[in-house]
């Protein structure tokens, strides 16, 4: 996984690039595959954002990277404006496709949870992060 993200452009809410090393300081890293045009995504995203914000306020070491399946950059930016986490640069469709292939993402929304070494913890992270205690995810 690190090989796919090594030179990826990952952006914060201000458009600044965030290093992979900085992201790996977190205990749990989520790859959130989602899109604005997807009704289940629009339903799930606010719940995930609330959970993410709550866990971060509790001091939990969690970071999520939005991997957009939107059809164009404007739709991605509009949707991302409602997200509190990081963004894989929309322009790098190759990285998005490689991540989707690596984790067999066939539908959205999908949240893949990784540990700080970028090894997969859970492929059904959407349910796990909502239902399990955070410390049990590791």
Short mmCIF file of C-alpha atoms in Angstrom, two decimals:
data_model
loop_
_atom_site.label_atom_id
_atom_site.label_comp_id
_atom_site.label_asym_id
_atom_site.label_seq_id
_atom_site.Cartn_x
_atom_site.Cartn_y
_atom_site.Cartn_z
CA UNK A 1 0.00 0.00 0.00
CA UNK A 2 2.81 2.37 0.86
CA UNK A 3 4.12 1.90 -2.67
CA UNK A 4 0.86 3.24 -4.07
CA UNK A 5 0.68 6.22 -1.71
CA UNK A 6 4.42 7.03 -1.48
CA UNK A 7 4.30 9.89 -3.98
CA UNK A 8 0.57 10.56 -3.75
CA UNK A 9 -0.60 14.12 -3.38
CA UNK A 10 -2.79 14.06 -0.26
CA UNK A 11 -4.39 17.37 0.63
CA UNK A 12 -5.78 18.88 3.80
CA UNK A 13 -8.84 21.17 3.93
CA UNK A 14 -6.67 24.20 3.07
CA UNK A 15 -5.21 22.53 -0.02
CA UNK A 16 -1.82 21.89 1.59
CA UNK A 17 -0.01 18.66 0.84
CA UNK A 18 0.22 16.28 3.81
CA UNK A 19 3.11 13.81 3.94
CA UNK A 20 2.47 10.10 4.15
CA UNK A 21 4.77 10.03 7.21
CA UNK A 22 2.51 12.53 8.99
CA UNK A 23 -0.55 10.41 8.17
CA UNK A 24 1.21 7.30 9.47
CA UNK A 25 1.51 8.91 12.91
CA UNK A 26 -2.12 7.80 13.31
CA UNK A 27 -3.06 4.40 14.70
CA UNK A 28 -5.92 3.89 12.26
CA UNK A 29 -6.02 5.23 8.70
CA UNK A 30 -9.15 5.02 6.61
CA UNK A 31 -9.42 5.09 2.85
CA UNK A 32 -12.91 6.35 2.13
CA UNK A 33 -14.13 5.57 -1.37
CA UNK A 34 -17.22 7.67 -2.03
CA UNK A 35 -18.86 10.06 -4.51
CA UNK A 36 -21.30 12.96 -4.54
CA UNK A 37 -23.62 11.26 -7.08
CA UNK A 38 -24.07 8.18 -4.85
CA UNK A 39 -27.20 8.34 -2.61
CA UNK A 40 -25.88 5.77 -0.06
CA UNK A 41 -22.64 7.80 0.16
CA UNK A 42 -24.51 11.03 0.80
CA UNK A 43 -26.42 9.24 3.55
CA UNK A 44 -23.36 7.63 5.16
CA UNK A 45 -20.84 10.49 4.88
CA UNK A 46 -22.44 12.78 7.51
CA UNK A 47 -22.57 9.87 9.99
CA UNK A 48 -18.93 9.02 9.31
CA UNK A 49 -17.94 12.69 9.61
CA UNK A 50 -19.68 12.91 12.98
CA UNK A 51 -17.95 9.74 14.20
CA UNK A 52 -14.56 10.92 12.88
CA UNK A 53 -14.94 14.31 14.58
CA UNK A 54 -16.03 12.69 17.84
CA UNK A 55 -13.13 10.22 17.86
CA UNK A 56 -10.61 12.95 17.08
CA UNK A 57 -12.00 15.12 19.90
CA UNK A 58 -11.47 12.14 22.23
CA UNK A 59 -7.81 12.14 21.17
CA UNK A 60 -8.01 9.00 19.06
CA UNK A 61 -5.33 8.73 16.41
CA UNK A 62 -7.50 8.41 13.32
CA UNK A 63 -7.11 9.88 9.86
CA UNK A 64 -9.30 9.34 6.83
CA UNK A 65 -8.37 10.00 3.21
CA UNK A 66 -11.25 10.61 0.80
CA UNK A 67 -10.68 8.72 -2.45
CA UNK A 68 -13.19 10.28 -4.81
CA UNK A 69 -15.23 8.31 -7.31
CA UNK A 70 -16.84 11.50 -8.57
CA UNK A 71 -17.15 12.03 -12.31
CA UNK A 72 -15.30 15.35 -12.37
CA UNK A 73 -13.15 17.55 -10.17
CA UNK A 74 -15.86 20.15 -9.52
CA UNK A 75 -18.23 17.49 -8.14
CA UNK A 76 -15.37 16.16 -6.01
CA UNK A 77 -14.58 19.60 -4.60
CA UNK A 78 -18.25 20.32 -3.87
CA UNK A 79 -18.65 17.02 -2.04
CA UNK A 80 -15.28 17.27 -0.26
CA UNK A 81 -16.32 20.65 1.16
CA UNK A 82 -18.64 18.67 3.49
CA UNK A 83 -15.86 16.35 4.70
CA UNK A 84 -13.61 16.98 7.74
CA UNK A 85 -10.69 14.76 6.60
CA UNK A 86 -7.98 14.58 3.93
CA UNK A 87 -8.31 14.16 0.15
CA UNK A 88 -6.36 12.13 -2.38
CA UNK A 89 -5.81 14.63 -5.19
CA UNK A 90 -8.64 14.12 -7.67
CA UNK A 91 -6.26 14.64 -10.61
CA UNK A 92 -4.43 11.39 -9.84
CA UNK A 93 -6.95 8.91 -11.21
CA UNK A 94 -4.20 6.29 -11.57
CA UNK A 95 -3.63 6.22 -7.81
CA UNK A 96 -7.38 6.08 -7.20
CA UNK A 97 -7.72 3.14 -9.63
CA UNK A 98 -4.71 1.36 -8.12
CA UNK A 99 -6.14 1.69 -4.60
CA UNK A 100 -9.57 0.51 -5.79
CA UNK A 101 -7.93 -2.49 -7.44
CA UNK A 102 -5.70 -3.34 -4.49
CA UNK A 103 -8.65 -3.41 -2.09
CA UNK A 104 -11.21 -4.87 -4.53
CA UNK A 105 -13.50 -1.88 -4.14
CA UNK A 106 -16.51 -2.75 -6.26
CA UNK A 107 -19.09 -0.45 -4.69
CA UNK A 108 -19.32 2.75 -2.74
CA UNK A 109 -19.33 3.90 -0.03
CA UNK A 110 -16.42 1.75 1.10
CA UNK A 111 -14.14 2.46 4.04
CA UNK A 112 -10.95 0.40 4.26
CA UNK A 113 -9.15 0.62 7.60
CA UNK A 114 -5.35 0.37 7.78
CA UNK A 115 -2.88 0.40 10.63
CA UNK A 116 0.05 2.82 10.86
CA UNK A 117 2.19 0.45 8.77
CA UNK A 118 -0.54 0.61 6.10
CA UNK A 119 -1.53 -3.02 6.57
CA UNK A 120 -5.25 -3.68 6.32
CA UNK A 121 -7.14 -3.96 9.61
CA UNK A 122 -10.61 -4.26 8.15
CA UNK A 123 -12.17 -4.18 4.69
CA UNK A 124 -15.63 -3.40 6.11
CA UNK A 125 -14.44 -0.35 7.97
CA UNK A 126 -17.71 1.47 7.46
CA UNK A 127 -19.50 -0.84 9.84
CA UNK A 128 -16.52 -1.45 12.13
CA UNK A 129 -15.80 2.20 12.84
CA UNK A 130 -19.46 2.84 13.70
CA UNK A 131 -19.99 -0.27 15.82
CA UNK A 132 -16.69 -1.27 17.45
CA UNK A 133 -14.76 0.48 20.17
CA UNK A 134 -11.92 2.41 18.56
CA UNK A 135 -9.22 0.61 20.53
CA UNK A 136 -10.57 -2.73 19.27
CA UNK A 137 -9.94 -1.70 15.67
CA UNK A 138 -6.15 -1.91 16.03
#
